[in-house]
Every structure is written in structure tokens, then in C-alpha cells.
Amino acid sequence: MTDQETLELEAATYRRLRDHLRTRTDVQNIDLMILGGFCRNCLSDWYKEAATGKGIAMDKAQAREIVYGMPFDEWKGKYQREATPEQKAAFAENNPKS
């Protein structure tokens, strides 16, 4: 496989993950953090870091809109629920450095 093919496959895989997370609004970020150690915000941070590394100016809000498919505050208002005590405990147990 060529470097270009690898790049294209990785980009397609990222887009599929991004689009999947956009449709799975029932999956809360805390659930992703508990199980996977990352969430939509992490993806947007990584996206912003990659842009910065390429000399592309991008702020946190722009990166989040790319990942969420809408402004973060809008997504939060529509879909984000308060974490349950059980979720908070699981997060603390699985992410002790946080």
C-alpha cells in the first residue's frame, strides 16, 4: 500500500467514526471516556492539534463543530445529559489522573 492510500484509508476511517458518533447522540461523552478513554472533545482537540501542526489556524469551537456537526453548545443543549452518580464513579475509577 502506498503512503497516499494509507492516508486516504485513515481519513475515510476517521470520517466514518465521526459520522457514527454524530448519529449516536445517545452515547454520552462520559460513556466514551469510561469505556474508551476518549470522547468527542478529545477527537476535536486532536483535530485542532493536527491543524495547528500543519499551520492551519483553528480554534476549539471550530474543531468541535467539525466533530459534532453543529456548534458544541447546540449539541450540548439537545443531547447532553447530566452524568449519573454511577457514571461519575466509573469515570473516576477508570481515569484516576483526571
Short mmCIF file of C-alpha atoms in Angstrom, two decimals:
data_model
loop_
_atom_site.label_atom_id
_atom_site.label_comp_id
_atom_site.label_asym_id
_atom_site.label_seq_id
_atom_site.Cartn_x
_atom_site.Cartn_y
_atom_site.Cartn_z
CA MET A 1 0.00 0.00 0.00
CA THR A 2 1.28 3.46 -0.83
CA ASP A 3 1.54 6.32 1.66
CA GLN A 4 -1.27 8.09 -0.20
CA GLU A 5 -3.52 5.03 0.02
CA THR A 6 -2.79 4.76 3.74
CA LEU A 7 -3.64 8.42 4.18
CA GLU A 8 -6.90 8.04 2.26
CA LEU A 9 -7.94 4.94 4.23
CA GLU A 10 -7.14 6.61 7.54
CA ALA A 11 -9.10 9.71 6.53
CA ALA A 12 -12.09 7.60 5.46
CA THR A 13 -11.94 5.69 8.74
CA TYR A 14 -11.89 8.92 10.74
CA ARG A 15 -14.86 10.32 8.78
CA ARG A 16 -16.81 7.12 9.40
CA LEU A 17 -16.10 7.30 13.14
CA ARG A 18 -17.03 11.00 13.21
CA ASP A 19 -20.28 10.38 11.34
CA HIS A 20 -21.11 7.38 13.52
CA LEU A 21 -20.68 9.46 16.67
CA ARG A 22 -22.84 12.21 15.18
CA THR A 23 -25.70 9.72 14.76
CA ARG A 24 -25.19 8.10 18.17
CA THR A 25 -26.24 11.10 20.23
CA ASP A 26 -27.50 8.65 22.86
CA VAL A 27 -23.89 7.77 23.66
CA GLN A 28 -22.70 10.39 26.10
CA ASN A 29 -19.12 11.63 26.19
CA ILE A 30 -18.73 10.31 29.71
CA ASP A 31 -19.68 6.83 28.45
CA LEU A 32 -16.96 7.07 25.81
CA MET A 33 -14.46 8.26 28.42
CA ILE A 34 -15.32 5.43 30.81
CA LEU A 35 -15.02 2.71 28.18
CA GLY A 36 -12.52 4.09 25.69
CA GLY A 37 -10.59 6.79 27.46
CA PHE A 38 -11.52 9.39 24.83
CA CYS A 39 -14.61 11.29 23.72
CA ARG A 40 -15.83 13.67 21.05
CA ASN A 41 -14.00 16.54 22.75
CA CYS A 42 -10.76 14.55 22.58
CA LEU A 43 -11.29 14.00 18.86
CA SER A 44 -11.85 17.71 18.34
CA ASP A 45 -8.71 18.51 20.36
CA TRP A 46 -6.70 16.08 18.25
CA TYR A 47 -8.18 17.59 15.07
CA LYS A 48 -7.20 21.09 16.22
CA GLU A 49 -3.68 19.89 17.12
CA ALA A 50 -3.31 18.35 13.66
CA ALA A 51 -4.48 21.59 12.03
CA THR A 52 -2.06 23.62 14.13
CA GLY A 53 0.73 21.23 13.18
CA LYS A 54 0.00 21.98 9.53
CA GLY A 55 -0.07 25.73 10.14
CA ILE A 56 -3.85 25.94 9.83
CA ALA A 57 -5.46 28.37 12.26
CA MET A 58 -8.34 26.73 14.10
CA ASP A 59 -9.89 27.37 17.48
CA LYS A 60 -11.53 24.91 19.85
CA ALA A 61 -15.06 25.90 18.79
CA GLN A 62 -14.29 25.32 15.11
CA ALA A 63 -12.77 21.91 15.79
CA ARG A 64 -15.72 20.88 17.94
CA GLU A 65 -18.19 21.93 15.25
CA ILE A 66 -16.34 19.70 12.78
CA VAL A 67 -16.61 16.71 15.12
CA TYR A 68 -20.12 17.36 16.46
CA GLY A 69 -21.62 18.51 13.15
CA MET A 70 -23.03 21.61 14.85
CA PRO A 71 -21.87 24.19 17.37
CA PHE A 72 -20.94 22.45 20.64
CA ASP A 73 -23.39 24.49 22.73
CA GLU A 74 -26.22 23.46 20.40
CA TRP A 75 -25.25 19.78 20.66
CA LYS A 76 -24.93 20.09 24.41
CA GLY A 77 -28.39 21.66 24.70
CA LYS A 78 -30.01 19.00 22.53
CA TYR A 79 -28.24 15.82 23.63
CA GLN A 80 -26.02 16.09 26.69
CA ARG A 81 -27.43 14.76 29.93
CA GLU A 82 -26.12 15.23 33.44
CA ALA A 83 -23.80 12.38 34.37
CA THR A 84 -25.27 9.97 36.87
CA PRO A 85 -23.51 9.25 40.15
CA GLU A 86 -22.67 5.80 38.76
CA GLN A 87 -21.11 7.30 35.63
CA LYS A 88 -19.10 9.76 37.70
CA ALA A 89 -17.82 6.94 39.94
CA ALA A 90 -16.92 4.76 36.94
CA PHE A 91 -15.13 7.70 35.32
CA ALA A 92 -13.14 8.39 38.49
CA GLU A 93 -12.20 4.71 38.76
CA ASN A 94 -11.17 4.35 35.11
CA ASN A 95 -9.49 7.76 34.77
CA PRO A 96 -7.63 8.30 38.04
CA LYS A 97 -5.42 11.04 36.59
CA SER A 98 -8.43 13.28 35.84
#
